[in-house]
XYZ file of C-alpha atoms in Angstrom:
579
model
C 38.228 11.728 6.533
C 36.826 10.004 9.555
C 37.818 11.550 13.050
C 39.865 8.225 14.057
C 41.606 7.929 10.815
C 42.870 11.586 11.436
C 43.545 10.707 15.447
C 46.360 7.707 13.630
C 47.875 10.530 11.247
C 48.455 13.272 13.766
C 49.585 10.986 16.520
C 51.392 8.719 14.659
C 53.545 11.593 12.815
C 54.279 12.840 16.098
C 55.385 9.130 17.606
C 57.139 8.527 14.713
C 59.513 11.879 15.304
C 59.864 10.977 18.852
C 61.162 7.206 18.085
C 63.015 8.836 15.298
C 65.052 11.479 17.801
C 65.523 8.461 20.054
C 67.394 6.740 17.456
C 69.318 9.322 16.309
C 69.833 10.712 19.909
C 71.034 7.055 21.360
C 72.638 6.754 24.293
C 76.414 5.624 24.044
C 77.799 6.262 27.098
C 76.806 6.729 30.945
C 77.974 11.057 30.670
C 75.046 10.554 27.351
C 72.424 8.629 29.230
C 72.644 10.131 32.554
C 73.347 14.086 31.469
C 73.252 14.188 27.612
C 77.097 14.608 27.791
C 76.374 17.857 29.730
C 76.248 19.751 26.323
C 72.633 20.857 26.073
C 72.127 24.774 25.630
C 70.402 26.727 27.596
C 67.215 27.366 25.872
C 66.671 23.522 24.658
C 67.094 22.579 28.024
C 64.391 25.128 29.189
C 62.291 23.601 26.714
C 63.228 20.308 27.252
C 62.365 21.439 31.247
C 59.284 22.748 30.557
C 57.612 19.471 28.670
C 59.311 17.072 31.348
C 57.365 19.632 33.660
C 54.186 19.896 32.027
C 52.962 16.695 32.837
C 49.232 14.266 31.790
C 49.115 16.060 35.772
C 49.684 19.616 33.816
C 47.956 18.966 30.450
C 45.447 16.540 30.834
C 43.967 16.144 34.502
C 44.596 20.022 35.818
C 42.146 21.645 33.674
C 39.762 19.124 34.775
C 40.631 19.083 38.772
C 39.950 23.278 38.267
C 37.009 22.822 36.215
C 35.337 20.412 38.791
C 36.975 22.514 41.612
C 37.379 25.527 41.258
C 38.542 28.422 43.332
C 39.861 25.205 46.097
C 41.959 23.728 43.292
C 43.807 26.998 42.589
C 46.239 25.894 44.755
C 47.780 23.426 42.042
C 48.560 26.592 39.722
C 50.135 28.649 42.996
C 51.907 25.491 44.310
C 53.532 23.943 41.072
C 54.453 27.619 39.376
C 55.394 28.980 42.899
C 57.700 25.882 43.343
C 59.742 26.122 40.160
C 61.184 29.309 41.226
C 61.962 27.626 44.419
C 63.800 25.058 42.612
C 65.419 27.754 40.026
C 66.449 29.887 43.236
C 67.110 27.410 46.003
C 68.456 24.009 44.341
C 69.135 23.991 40.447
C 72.692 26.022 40.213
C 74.147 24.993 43.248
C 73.748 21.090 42.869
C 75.002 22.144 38.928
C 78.193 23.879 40.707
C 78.648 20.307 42.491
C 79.019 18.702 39.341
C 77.692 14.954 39.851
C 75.307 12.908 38.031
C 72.206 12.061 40.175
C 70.534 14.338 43.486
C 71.127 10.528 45.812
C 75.122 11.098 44.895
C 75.268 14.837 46.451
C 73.021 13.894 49.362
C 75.233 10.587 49.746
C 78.707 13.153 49.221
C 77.366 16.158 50.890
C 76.781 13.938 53.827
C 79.707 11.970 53.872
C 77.405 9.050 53.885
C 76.699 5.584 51.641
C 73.937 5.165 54.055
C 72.432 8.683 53.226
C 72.825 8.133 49.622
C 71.013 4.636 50.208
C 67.769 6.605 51.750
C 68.068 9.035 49.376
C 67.667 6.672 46.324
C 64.347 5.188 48.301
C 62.791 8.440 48.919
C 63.516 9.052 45.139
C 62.088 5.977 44.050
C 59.152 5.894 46.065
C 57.849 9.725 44.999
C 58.987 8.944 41.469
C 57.106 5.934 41.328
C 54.042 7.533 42.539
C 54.125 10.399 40.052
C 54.807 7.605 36.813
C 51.936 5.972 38.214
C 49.593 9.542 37.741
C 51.459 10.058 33.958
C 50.894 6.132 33.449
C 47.047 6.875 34.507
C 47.240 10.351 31.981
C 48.556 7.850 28.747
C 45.557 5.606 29.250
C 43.368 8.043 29.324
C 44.840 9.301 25.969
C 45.508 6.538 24.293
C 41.995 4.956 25.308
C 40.326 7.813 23.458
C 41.931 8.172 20.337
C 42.341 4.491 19.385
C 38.914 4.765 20.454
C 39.757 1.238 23.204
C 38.918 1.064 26.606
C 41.210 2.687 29.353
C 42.916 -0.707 30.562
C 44.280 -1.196 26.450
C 44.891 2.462 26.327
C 47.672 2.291 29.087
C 49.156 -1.067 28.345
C 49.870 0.435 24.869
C 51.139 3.752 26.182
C 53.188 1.759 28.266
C 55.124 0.013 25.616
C 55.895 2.944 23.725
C 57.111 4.444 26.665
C 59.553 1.808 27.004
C 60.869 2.001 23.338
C 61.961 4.935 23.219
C 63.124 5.826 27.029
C 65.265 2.305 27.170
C 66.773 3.074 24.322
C 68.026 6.890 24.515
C 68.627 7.740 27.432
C 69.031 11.251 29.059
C 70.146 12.627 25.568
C 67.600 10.684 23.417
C 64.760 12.137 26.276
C 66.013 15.495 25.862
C 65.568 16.149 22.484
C 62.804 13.837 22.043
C 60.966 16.709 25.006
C 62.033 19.999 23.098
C 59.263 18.363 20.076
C 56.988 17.037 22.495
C 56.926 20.570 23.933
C 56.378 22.431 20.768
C 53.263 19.633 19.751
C 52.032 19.892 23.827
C 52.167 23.649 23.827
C 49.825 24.182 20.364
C 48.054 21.460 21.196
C 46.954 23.122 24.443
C 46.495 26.504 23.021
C 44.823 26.458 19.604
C 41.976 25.242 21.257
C 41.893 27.480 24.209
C 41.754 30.184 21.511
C 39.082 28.753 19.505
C 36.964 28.214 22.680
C 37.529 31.882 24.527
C 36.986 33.528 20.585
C 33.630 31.320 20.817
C 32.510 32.114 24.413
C 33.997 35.892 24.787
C 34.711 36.976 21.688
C 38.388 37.477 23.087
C 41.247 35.356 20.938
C 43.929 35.825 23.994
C 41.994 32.991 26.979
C 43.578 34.560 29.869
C 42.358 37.740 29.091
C 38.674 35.703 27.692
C 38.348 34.484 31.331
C 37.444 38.200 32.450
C 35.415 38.912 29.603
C 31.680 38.811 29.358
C 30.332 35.863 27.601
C 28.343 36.516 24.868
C 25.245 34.398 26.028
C 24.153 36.137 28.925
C 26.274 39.424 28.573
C 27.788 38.993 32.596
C 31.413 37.952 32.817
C 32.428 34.456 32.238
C 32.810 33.769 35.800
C 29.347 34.666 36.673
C 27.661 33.605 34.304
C 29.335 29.942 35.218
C 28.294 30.695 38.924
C 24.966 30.872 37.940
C 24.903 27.871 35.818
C 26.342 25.972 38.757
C 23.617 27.346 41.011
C 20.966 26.364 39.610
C 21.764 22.695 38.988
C 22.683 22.865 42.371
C 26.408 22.512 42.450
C 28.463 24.681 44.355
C 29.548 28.351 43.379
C 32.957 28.146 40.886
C 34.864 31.312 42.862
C 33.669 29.754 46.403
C 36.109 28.245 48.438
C 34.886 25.391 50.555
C 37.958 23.604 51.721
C 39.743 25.023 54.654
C 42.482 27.849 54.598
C 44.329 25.472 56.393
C 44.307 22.636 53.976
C 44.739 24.915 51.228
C 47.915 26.450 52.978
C 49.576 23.584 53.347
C 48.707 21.821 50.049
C 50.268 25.100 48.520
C 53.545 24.333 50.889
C 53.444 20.901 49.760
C 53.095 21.166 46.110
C 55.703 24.361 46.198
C 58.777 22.368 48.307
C 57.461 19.016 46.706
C 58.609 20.956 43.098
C 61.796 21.870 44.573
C 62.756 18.646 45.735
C 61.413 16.680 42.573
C 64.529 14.458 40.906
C 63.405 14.137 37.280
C 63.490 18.037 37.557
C 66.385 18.562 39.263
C 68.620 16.112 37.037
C 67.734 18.444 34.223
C 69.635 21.019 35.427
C 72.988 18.625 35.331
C 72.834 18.260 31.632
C 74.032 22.195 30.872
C 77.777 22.840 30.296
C 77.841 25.556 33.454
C 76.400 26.814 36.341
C 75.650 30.404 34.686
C 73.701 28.189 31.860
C 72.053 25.953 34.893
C 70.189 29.464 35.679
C 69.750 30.876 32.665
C 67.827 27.286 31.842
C 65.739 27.650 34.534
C 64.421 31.334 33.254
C 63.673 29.690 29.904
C 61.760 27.267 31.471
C 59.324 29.652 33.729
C 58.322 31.207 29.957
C 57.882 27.634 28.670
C 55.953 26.589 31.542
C 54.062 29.971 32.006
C 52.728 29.441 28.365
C 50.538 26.409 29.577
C 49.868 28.155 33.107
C 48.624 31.296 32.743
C 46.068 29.366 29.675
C 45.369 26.633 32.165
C 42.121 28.241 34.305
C 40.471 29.997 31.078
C 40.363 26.222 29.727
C 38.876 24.725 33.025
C 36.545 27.455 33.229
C 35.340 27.169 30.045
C 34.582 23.540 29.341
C 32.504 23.218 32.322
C 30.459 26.279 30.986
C 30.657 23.785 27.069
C 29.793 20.861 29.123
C 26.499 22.306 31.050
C 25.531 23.946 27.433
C 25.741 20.459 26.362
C 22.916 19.001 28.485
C 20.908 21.908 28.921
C 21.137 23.432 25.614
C 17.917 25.788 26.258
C 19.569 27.095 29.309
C 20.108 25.333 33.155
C 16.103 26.604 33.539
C 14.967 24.325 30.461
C 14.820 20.651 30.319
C 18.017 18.245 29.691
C 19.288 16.573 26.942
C 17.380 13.647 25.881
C 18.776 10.246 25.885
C 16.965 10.026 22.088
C 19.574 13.259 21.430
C 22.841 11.281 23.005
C 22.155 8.052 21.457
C 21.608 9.690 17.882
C 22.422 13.156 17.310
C 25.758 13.311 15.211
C 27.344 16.616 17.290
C 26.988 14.615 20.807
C 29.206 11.764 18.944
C 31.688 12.635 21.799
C 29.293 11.417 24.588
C 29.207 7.832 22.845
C 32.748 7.969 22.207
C 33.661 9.013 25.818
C 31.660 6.527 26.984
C 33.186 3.410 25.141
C 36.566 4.368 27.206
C 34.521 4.028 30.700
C 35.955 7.779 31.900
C 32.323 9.025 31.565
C 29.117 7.386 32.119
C 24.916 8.524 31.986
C 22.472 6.306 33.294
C 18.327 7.695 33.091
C 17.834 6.679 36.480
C 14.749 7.991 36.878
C 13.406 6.940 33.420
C 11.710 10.604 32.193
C 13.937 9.825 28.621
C 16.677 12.696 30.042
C 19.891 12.848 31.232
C 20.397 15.076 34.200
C 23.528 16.970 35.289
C 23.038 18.428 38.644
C 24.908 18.136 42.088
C 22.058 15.878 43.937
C 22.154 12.237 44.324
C 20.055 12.168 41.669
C 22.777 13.086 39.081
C 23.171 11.482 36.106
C 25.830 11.856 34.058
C 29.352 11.228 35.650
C 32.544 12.916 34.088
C 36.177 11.622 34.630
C 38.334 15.089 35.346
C 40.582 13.496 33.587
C 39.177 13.898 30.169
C 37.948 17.118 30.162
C 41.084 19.046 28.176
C 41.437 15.946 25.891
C 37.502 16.489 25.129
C 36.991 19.902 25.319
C 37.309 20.453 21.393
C 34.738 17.977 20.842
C 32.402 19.320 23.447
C 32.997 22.866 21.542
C 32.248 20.879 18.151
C 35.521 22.461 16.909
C 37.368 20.603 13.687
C 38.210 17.074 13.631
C 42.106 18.225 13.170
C 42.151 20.354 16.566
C 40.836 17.132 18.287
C 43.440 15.244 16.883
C 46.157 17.664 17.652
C 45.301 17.815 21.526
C 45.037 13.708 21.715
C 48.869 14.072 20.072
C 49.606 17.111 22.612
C 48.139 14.890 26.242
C 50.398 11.973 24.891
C 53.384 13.973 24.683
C 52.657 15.696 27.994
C 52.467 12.344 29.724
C 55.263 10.673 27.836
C 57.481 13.252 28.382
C 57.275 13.285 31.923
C 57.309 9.324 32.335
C 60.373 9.799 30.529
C 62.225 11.835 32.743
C 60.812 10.439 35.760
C 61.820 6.833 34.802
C 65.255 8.326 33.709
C 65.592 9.770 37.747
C 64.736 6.120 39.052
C 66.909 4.136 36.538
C 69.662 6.710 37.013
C 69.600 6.450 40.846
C 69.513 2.304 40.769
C 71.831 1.608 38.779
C 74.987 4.758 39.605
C 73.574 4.970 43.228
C 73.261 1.695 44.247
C 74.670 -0.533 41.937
C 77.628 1.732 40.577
C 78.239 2.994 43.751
C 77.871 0.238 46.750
C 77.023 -3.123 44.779
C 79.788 -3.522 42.085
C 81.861 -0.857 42.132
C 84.346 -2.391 39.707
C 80.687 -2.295 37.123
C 81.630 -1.746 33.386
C 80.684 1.078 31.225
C 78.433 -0.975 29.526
C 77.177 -3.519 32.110
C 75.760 -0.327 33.967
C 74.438 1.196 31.003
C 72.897 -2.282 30.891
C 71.348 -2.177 34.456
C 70.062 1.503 33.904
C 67.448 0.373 31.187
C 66.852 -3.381 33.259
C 65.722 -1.168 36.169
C 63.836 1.504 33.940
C 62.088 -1.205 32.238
C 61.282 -2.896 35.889
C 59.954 0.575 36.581
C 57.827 0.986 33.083
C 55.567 -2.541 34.145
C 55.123 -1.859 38.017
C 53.943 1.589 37.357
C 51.283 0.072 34.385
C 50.512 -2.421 37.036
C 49.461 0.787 39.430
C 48.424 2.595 36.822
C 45.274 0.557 35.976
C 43.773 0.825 39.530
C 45.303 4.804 40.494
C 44.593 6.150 43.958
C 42.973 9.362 42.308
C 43.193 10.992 39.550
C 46.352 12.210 37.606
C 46.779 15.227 39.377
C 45.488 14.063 42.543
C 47.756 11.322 42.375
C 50.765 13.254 41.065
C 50.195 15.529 44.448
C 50.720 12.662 46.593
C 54.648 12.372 45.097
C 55.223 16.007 45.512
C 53.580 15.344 48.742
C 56.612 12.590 49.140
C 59.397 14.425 47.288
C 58.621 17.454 49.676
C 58.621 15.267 53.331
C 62.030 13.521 52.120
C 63.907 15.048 49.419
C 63.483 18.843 49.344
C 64.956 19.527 53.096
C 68.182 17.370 52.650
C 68.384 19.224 49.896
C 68.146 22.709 51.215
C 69.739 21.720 54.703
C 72.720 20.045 52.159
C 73.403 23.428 50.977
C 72.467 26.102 53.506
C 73.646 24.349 56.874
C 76.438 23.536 57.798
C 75.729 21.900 60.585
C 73.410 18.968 59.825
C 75.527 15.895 59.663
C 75.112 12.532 58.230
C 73.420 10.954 61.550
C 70.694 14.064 61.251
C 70.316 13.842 57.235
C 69.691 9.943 57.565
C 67.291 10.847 60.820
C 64.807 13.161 59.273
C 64.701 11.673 55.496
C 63.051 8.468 56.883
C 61.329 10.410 59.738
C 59.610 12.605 56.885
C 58.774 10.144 54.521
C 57.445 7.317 57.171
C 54.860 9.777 59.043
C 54.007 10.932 54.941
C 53.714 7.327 53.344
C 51.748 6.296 56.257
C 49.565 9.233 56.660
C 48.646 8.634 52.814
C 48.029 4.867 52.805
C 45.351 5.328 55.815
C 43.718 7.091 53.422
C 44.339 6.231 50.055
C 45.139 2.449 50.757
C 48.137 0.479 51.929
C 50.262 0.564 48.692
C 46.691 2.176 47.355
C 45.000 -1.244 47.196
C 41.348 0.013 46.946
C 39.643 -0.587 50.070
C 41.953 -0.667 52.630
C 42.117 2.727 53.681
C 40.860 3.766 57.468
C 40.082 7.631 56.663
C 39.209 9.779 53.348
C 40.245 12.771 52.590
C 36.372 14.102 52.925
C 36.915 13.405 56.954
C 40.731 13.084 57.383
C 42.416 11.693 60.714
C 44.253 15.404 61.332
C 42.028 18.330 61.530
C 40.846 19.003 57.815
C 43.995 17.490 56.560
C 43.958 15.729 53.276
C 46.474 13.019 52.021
C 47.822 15.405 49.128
C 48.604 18.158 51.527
C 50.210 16.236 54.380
C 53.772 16.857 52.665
C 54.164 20.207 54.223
C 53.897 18.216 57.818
C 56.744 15.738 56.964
C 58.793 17.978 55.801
C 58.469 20.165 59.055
C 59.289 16.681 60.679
C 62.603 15.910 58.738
C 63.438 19.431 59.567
C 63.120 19.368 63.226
C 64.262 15.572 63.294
C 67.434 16.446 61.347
C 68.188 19.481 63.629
C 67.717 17.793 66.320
C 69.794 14.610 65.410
C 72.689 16.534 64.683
C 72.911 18.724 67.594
C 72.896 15.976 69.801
C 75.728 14.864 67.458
C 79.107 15.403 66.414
C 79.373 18.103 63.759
C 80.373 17.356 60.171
C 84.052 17.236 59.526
C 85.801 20.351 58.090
C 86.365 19.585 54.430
C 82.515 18.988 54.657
C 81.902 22.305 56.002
C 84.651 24.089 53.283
C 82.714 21.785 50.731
C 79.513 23.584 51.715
C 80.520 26.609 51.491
C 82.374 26.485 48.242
C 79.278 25.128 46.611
C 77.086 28.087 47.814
C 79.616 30.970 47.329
C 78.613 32.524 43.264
C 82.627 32.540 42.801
C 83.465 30.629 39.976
C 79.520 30.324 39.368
C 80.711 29.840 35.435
C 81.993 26.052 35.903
C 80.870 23.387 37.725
C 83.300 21.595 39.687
C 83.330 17.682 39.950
C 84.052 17.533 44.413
């Protein structure tokens, strides 16, 4: 059986068991589409956490961002992993114990403020809109491969599935449609992690393989990579050659930016009680460590398959020949790679070899974003493990999409239209506006999608860069301080996200149209900077603004204060109660 016919088996018994839970799983009232009815159990939800987590930022692209990085990009396995217990700790339970449907409706109660709630639903659109675009970006990318189209047809279809079965079930239908798409993501992502450390270390567990020696030169796996990258001229894998500061606060961004993430949060609301709110949230760190702690060993270890792969005598010997790519039946993925436009070789200087080095005279250039989705075929591994990782990155990305377009629709269409509009709304006319607005969602985010500001986890940084500046310290300040008032909230939310939103379109675009940008993040405007770390700054702004703000104000009104207080104290931590 050809590769492609088994790509349309494996992914299409998958798709079919996803629109298949969605059916069965539907949707029939707001308490179903907003919160699954609040009935989920502890350890589905932790499942259903960890795939809405794990991300085409998680799966897909961060493999390839540490592979192409590495020691600098470590920071995206400290900040995301470090920021779920932040979020388990901080946020989850105690926004549970208030017992409402969206993270806009506490900030808009908590406050005492439609006005708060209305920034609130911005800053949630505008970071969730920036992450779909990175999972939209992840789906092509998929998609484009396996139906073996180029990237632009890859996405457009992605996108229409996407909007099948989200529209259609809701926060329940998601839920249980994530708990499979974490059990295919999960194998997906691991079988051939083992294969590849068993092959390179003789060491089945890849953690544990990314310590051992290789077996080609005898040296540990790390070295042996530095020494690859040496000679062809790149820079050394364990060197780090972006700033401490950067790397601080991209950490600080990417960690708060978790915390303050919607689609995340809102997870949390669909567990009977409080107690079950934080025993869902330990279930998810084992989920999500699963994918984690595996994630490095396969960055590490492509790049070392991918050099092998155009020096196959060694980084000392000649390339690969462009005879070899055009003809040789194990570099098929090369040609196939290639029809998608994600990677590219060009014999510049004509010798009949394709050079990989890190000079201007390179000449082979590899989207990060395919390197997990083509690692088996670099490794030459079966035709069913390739298939089973193209199923696994679509149900990382459509998972997350999922959720994240479930947050937006949620917060139009209870925040705003529910809740200011037409309060007098039916049942089923807001159901109704829930999947207009996800649907509205589903095309702009395609429309991004096709021309991204980076790549999927570059781009998925910038909203945790934007959740962090706006969301995360109303949130904390909302339970923690009793002080801030409505005035302050409102002050430092659009404070945090302006200096953020602008500080990223000067250098990734205004509203990331290609070539409008006035810095890069290789010579940023503030010190060393960069776009994806900036978060960390705006949320120290909508800090200070808020304080600030509401000293210079009135403080909040007593039942505010009691209200605060009764959501923080553990007492009665066993139901949540509806304020």
């Amino acid at each position: 059986m050809d590769q492609f016919t088994l790509n349309l088996i494996v992914v299409g018994a998958t798709f079919a068991l996803y629109i298949g839970i969605a059916i069965w799983a539907r949707a029939g009232s707001t308490s179903e589409f907003y919160a699954a009815g609040r009935g989920v159990h502890p350890v589905v939800n932790g499942m259903a956490t960890g795939a809405d987590w794990m991300s085409a930022a998680s799966f897909i692209s961060m493999a390839g961002i540490i592979s192409f990085g590495g020691y600098n990009t470590s920071a995206y396995l400290m900040g995301w992993t470090g920021g779920y217990v932040l979020l388990a700790m901080l946020i989850a339970p105690y926004l549970r114990k208030f017992g409402k449907f969206t993270v806009p409706e506490f900030i808009g109660d908590r406050f005492y403020s439609q006005t708060a709630r209305t920034v609130a639903v911005i800053c949630l659109i505008t970071a969730s809109l920036t992450y779909v675009i990175g999972q939209m970006t992840g789906v092509g990318v998929a998609f484009s491969r396996f139906l073996e189209v180029d990237n632009t047809t890859g996405l457009l279809i992605g996108a229409a599935i996407v909007f099948f079965y989200a529209v259609i079930g809701g926060m329940k239908g998601i839920t249980y449609t994530q708990v499979a798409q974490y059990v295919v993501l999960i194998t997906a992502y691991t079988i051939p992690a083992i294969f590849i450390s068993l092959k390179l270390t003789g060491n089945p567990v890849p953690p544990l393989g990314l310590f051992a020696d290789a077996k080609s030169t005898g040296l540990p796996i790390l070295e042996t990579l530095n020494g690859m990258l040496e000679d062809l001229g790149f820079a050394e894998y364990t060197r780090q050659t972006d700033t401490t500061l950067n790397m601080f606060l991209f950490t600080v961004s990417l960690m708060i930016g978790t915390a303050g993430l919607p689609h995340v949060i809102v997870r949390f609301f669909t567990v009977p009680t409080v107690a079950d709110a934080r025993s869902s949230a330990g279930w998810a760190l084992v989920f999500i460590a699963l994918l984690y702690l595996t994630a490095p060993a396969v960055g590490a270890m492509a790049r070392v398959n991918l050099i092998d792969t155009f020096y196959p005598n060694g980084t000392q010997s000649e390339a690969v020949s462009l005879d070899a790519i055009e003809n040789s039946e194990s570099l098929d993925w090369v040609r196939n790679w290639e029809q998608t436009g994600l990677l590219a070789f060009d014999d510049k200087n004509g010798d009949g070899l394709i050079e990989y080095n890190g000079s201007a005279d390179n000449e082979l250039t590899v989207n990060r974003d395919i390197i997990t989705l083509a690692n088996p075929e670099i490794a030459n591994l079966p035709g069913w493990v390739i298939a089973l990782v193209a199923a696994g990155g679509l149900a990382a990305a459509l998972s997350t999409a999922a959720g994240l377009l479930m947050a937006i629709s949620s917060a139009v269409s209870h925040d705003l239209i529910k809740s200011q509009i037409n309060p007098s709304i039916s049942e089923k006319g807001e159901l109704m506006s829930a999947r207009v607005s996800m649907a509205v969602a589903i095309v702009i985010a395609t429309y991004l999608g096709l021309n991204p500001p980076g790549f999927a986890a570059q781009t998925v940084a910038l909203a945790f860069g934007l959740a962090a500046s706006s969301i995360f310290p109303a949130l904390l300040m909302g339970i923690f301080s009793k002080r801030v008032n409505n005035k302050g909230a409102v002050a430092g939310m659009i404070a945090g996200l302006a200096v953020t939103v602008v500080y990223i379109f000067l250098h990734k675009g205004w509203f990331f149209i290609p070539g409008t940008n006035s810095f890069d993040d290789s010579d940023p405007l503030l010190l060393s900077i960069k776009s994806t770390s900036f978060g960390s700054i705006g949320a120290l702004v909508n800090f200070v603004v808020a304080y600030v703000v509401s000293n210079a104000s009135d403080e909040p009104p007593a039942e505010i204060q009691e209200l605060v207080e009764s959501v923080r104290i553990p007492r009665g931590a066993g139901g949540a109660v509806d304020h």
